[in-house]
Amino acid sequence: MITAENLRKRYGSKTAVDGISFQLAPGKVTGFLGPNGSGKSTTMRMAVGLDKPTSGSVTIGGKSFPQHAAPLRTVGAVLDAGATHPGRTGRGHLQVLAATHKISKKRVDEVIELTGLGAASRKRIKSYSLGMNQRLGIAAALLGDPAVLIFDEPVNGLDPEGVRWVRSLARDMAAEGRTVFVSSHLMSEMSQTADHLIVLGQGRIIADAPIGQLLDSGEQRVLVRTEKPADLRRALGAEGVSIEQTDAETLEVTGLDARSIGRRALETQVVLHELTPQRSTLEDEYMKLTGEHVEYRSGGQEDRS
Amino acid sequence: MTINTASATAGHRPFEVDPSLPGISFGGVMRSELSKLKALRTTWWLSLIAIGLGTFIAGSVAVSYRSFGGNGDELALAEQGTAGAYFAMILLGSLGAIAMTTEYSTGAIRSSLTAVPRRTTLLIAKAFALTLWSAGVTLVMMLLGHLAVVLFSGELSLTAPFQDTEILSMYAATGLVVVLTTLMGFGLGVFLRSSAGAIVVLTLILFVVQMVLAIMYGVTEGAEWVEALLQIEYMALLDSFVSADAGAYGMVEPLEPWQGLLGILIWVAVPNILGWLSFSRRDA
Ligand SMILES: Nc1ncnc2c1ncn2[C@@H]1O[C@H](COP(=O)(O)OP(=O)(O)O)[C@@H](O)[C@H]1O
Ligand SMILES: [Mg+2]
C-alpha cells in the first residue's frame, strides 16, 4: 500500500533520508524503528506530501498522496501532537477537517468517543495535556476511516493505559486489513505491536524483515557454567568462536551451538553446571543493527557491544 | 517481553475504502476555511474594530460637517464618511495575513495539508473564505457608516446611493478596495509565513511608502522617476480609483480610475503569486 523508491531528502547539506526503498503490505503493523534523527519523521512527512523528496518517490496505493480524491479516507496520519490551533476546541479542530470531505457530525462524535476525548473535546486545545493532544491527533487520523494509518511516535506522552490502547488500536486496524505504519525509537515498543520491522539508521534501511526473522537471524550465544572455565576455554577455542568470561565460572560463547559445546566438554572431561542457549533479545539486535548508525552516542553505550 | 509473531497469520483481505463516499470538494474546503476564520478570536476582534471604527469615523465626519456648515456636496460628504476604510484595510489586511500565518505558527498547517494535500486548492479556498468574510464585514461597516452620516449630517439622504450612481460606485469602489487589500495581506502572509513580517510590510505599503516618496520628491526637487513612483504607489492608485477629486491634495497627476484599479490588482497579485509559488513548492 505504501511504496518508497530511492526516496531521498536533503535539508541543505544534511541528508535526512538517504535513498530508501520499501513496500508496506496491508493487514500488518509495520514498525519503523530507528534512533532519534535517523529520518523516520522525514520519511513519514514525505509520504503525506508535507515535505517534497529531493529525489525518488513515495506513493500510496500507486498514487502520490495529493493525487487521491479523498485523502482523509486514504491516509490517517498522526505526525506530531500539536499540529492544531490552540485556540480551537478539539471538536472544532475535528469539524474543520471533517468539513473538507463532507464527513458527518456523527463520525466526529464517534472518533471523540473512540479516543476517549469525551468532555475535553469542548475545551480549547491550549488546555490539553500531551496525552490528550495525542488522542486528538489519533481522532483526526481516524476521522475518514482510512485504509492507511501512519503514526509517528504515537505513544509519546501517553499514560500506560493510553499506551496499551494505542497498541491494541494499531493491531485492530491491521486486523481489519488496513496498512499500519508506526514509528518509534524504542525497540520494546515495537516488539509489542509490530509484525514487520523496518530499521533505519542515519537515513538508510539497515533491516527490513518480519519481526520473528530478525530474532532468528541474531547470533546465538550460549551461557556455560563450569567448574573449570580455563580448561573449557582452551577446548572450545577455535576460528570464529568468541568466549567471554563473565565471572569465576561463567562463560558466554558465541560461534558454537550448545550441542557442540556439550560434546566438547565431555571429550575434555569438564563438568558443566549449566548450558543455556541465549536467544538474543530484539533489544540486543536493535543495538547491534544501529550501533554503527547512531548519530549521537551516549557515553555508556560502548561497553554493550 | 512478549514477541509478536502475527506476521505468519497476516494476509487478511485488504481494507477497501467505499468509493461512493465523498472526497474533497471545493465547497467543503471553503466551508472548512470559513469555520477556521470564525473560530479565531482575532477574526472577531479585528472585524468588530473595523466596523466600530468605520462607523465612528463616519459619524464624526458627519458631525463636523454639520457644525462647519456643509456645502451640500453629497458625494464629497459620502466619500469623507468612508475614511474609516483606511483602518479597515490595515485591520482586515492583517486578518488576511494572520489567517495564513497562524497555521504556520501553531503547526495547524500540517493537519490542514493532510486533509487537503492539494496546496493550490487549499490556498484558493482560503482566499475565497477571506473574500466572503471581508466583503461581509466591509458591507456592514459601510452600511452603518452611511447610516451614521445620514443621521448626523442631516444632509445625505438614506437612499442617496440609489439616486446618485456616483455615490453608489464610490461606495462600491471603496468596498472593493478593502476586500482587495485583505487579499494583499493574505498574499503577504502566505509568502512571508510570519504575522509580524506580513503586517509590517502591509503597514509600509499602506502608510509609509507614500510619505517616504513625498519626502524624496522634495529632496530631488521633483525628479521624474519619483513622480512616476508617486503615481503607482498603492495609496495613490486607491485615490485615483476611488476618489472623485483624486489628486486634489496630491503632488502629482493621478492616473485614470481604470489604471488605478489595474495597478491595485497588480499590487495584490504580486504577493499572492509569490506566495502561491512558494507555498506549492516549499516543505510545510
Ligand atoms: N526541516 C528540517 N530542516 C533541517 N533538518 C531537518 C529537518 N527535519 C529533519 N531534519 C534533520 O533530518 C534528520 C532526520 O530527522 P527526523 O526525520 O526527524 O528523524 P527521526 O524522526 O527519526 O528522529 C535529523 O538529523 C534532523 O535534524
Ligand atoms: Mg521523529
mmCIF file of C-alpha atoms in Angstrom, chain A residues 3-7 16-24 30-34 38-40 43 181 196-209 214 289-290 293:
data_model
loop_
_atom_site.group_PDB
_atom_site.id
_atom_site.type_symbol
_atom_site.label_atom_id
_atom_site.label_comp_id
_atom_site.label_asym_id
_atom_site.label_seq_id
_atom_site.Cartn_x
_atom_site.Cartn_y
_atom_site.Cartn_z
ATOM 1 C CA THR A 3 5.820 2.167 -1.631
ATOM 2 C CA ALA A 4 9.035 4.126 -1.384
ATOM 3 C CA GLU A 5 11.536 4.068 -4.203
ATOM 4 C CA ASN A 6 15.004 5.511 -3.770
ATOM 5 C CA LEU A 7 13.442 8.077 -1.504
ATOM 6 C CA ALA A 16 17.959 13.088 6.399
ATOM 7 C CA VAL A 17 16.781 10.177 4.257
ATOM 8 C CA ASP A 18 19.344 8.552 2.048
ATOM 9 C CA GLY A 19 17.715 6.755 -0.864
ATOM 10 C CA ILE A 20 15.486 4.205 0.836
ATOM 11 C CA SER A 21 13.108 1.731 -0.803
ATOM 12 C CA PHE A 22 10.445 -0.303 0.929
ATOM 13 C CA GLN A 23 6.948 -1.599 0.493
ATOM 14 C CA LEU A 24 4.321 -1.896 3.210
ATOM 15 C CA THR A 30 4.889 -2.336 10.201
ATOM 16 C CA GLY A 31 7.184 -0.855 12.771
ATOM 17 C CA PHE A 32 9.545 1.897 11.708
ATOM 18 C CA LEU A 33 12.370 1.761 14.148
ATOM 19 C CA GLY A 34 15.420 3.911 14.442
ATOM 20 C CA SER A 38 17.511 8.609 11.766
ATOM 21 C CA GLY A 39 14.917 10.019 9.363
ATOM 22 C CA LYS A 40 11.638 8.356 10.415
ATOM 23 C CA THR A 43 10.022 9.727 5.618
ATOM 24 C CA PHE A 181 2.885 2.161 9.827
ATOM 25 C CA HIS A 196 7.222 -6.457 10.474
ATOM 26 C CA LEU A 197 10.105 -4.120 11.127
ATOM 27 C CA ILE A 198 11.961 -1.607 9.047
ATOM 28 C CA VAL A 199 15.012 -0.441 10.921
ATOM 29 C CA LEU A 200 16.516 2.876 9.955
ATOM 30 C CA GLY A 201 19.940 4.247 10.834
ATOM 31 C CA GLN A 202 21.215 7.603 9.589
ATOM 32 C CA GLY A 203 18.693 7.706 6.786
ATOM 33 C CA ARG A 204 19.410 4.195 5.483
ATOM 34 C CA ILE A 205 17.486 0.974 5.902
ATOM 35 C CA ILE A 206 19.540 -1.481 7.892
ATOM 36 C CA ALA A 207 16.911 -4.170 8.256
ATOM 37 C CA ASP A 208 13.550 -4.888 6.651
ATOM 38 C CA ALA A 209 12.126 -8.187 7.830
ATOM 39 C CA LEU A 214 15.016 -10.526 12.865
ATOM 40 C CA LEU A 289 21.983 -3.011 13.982
ATOM 41 C CA THR A 290 22.080 0.624 14.843
ATOM 42 C CA HIS A 293 24.450 4.222 12.798
#
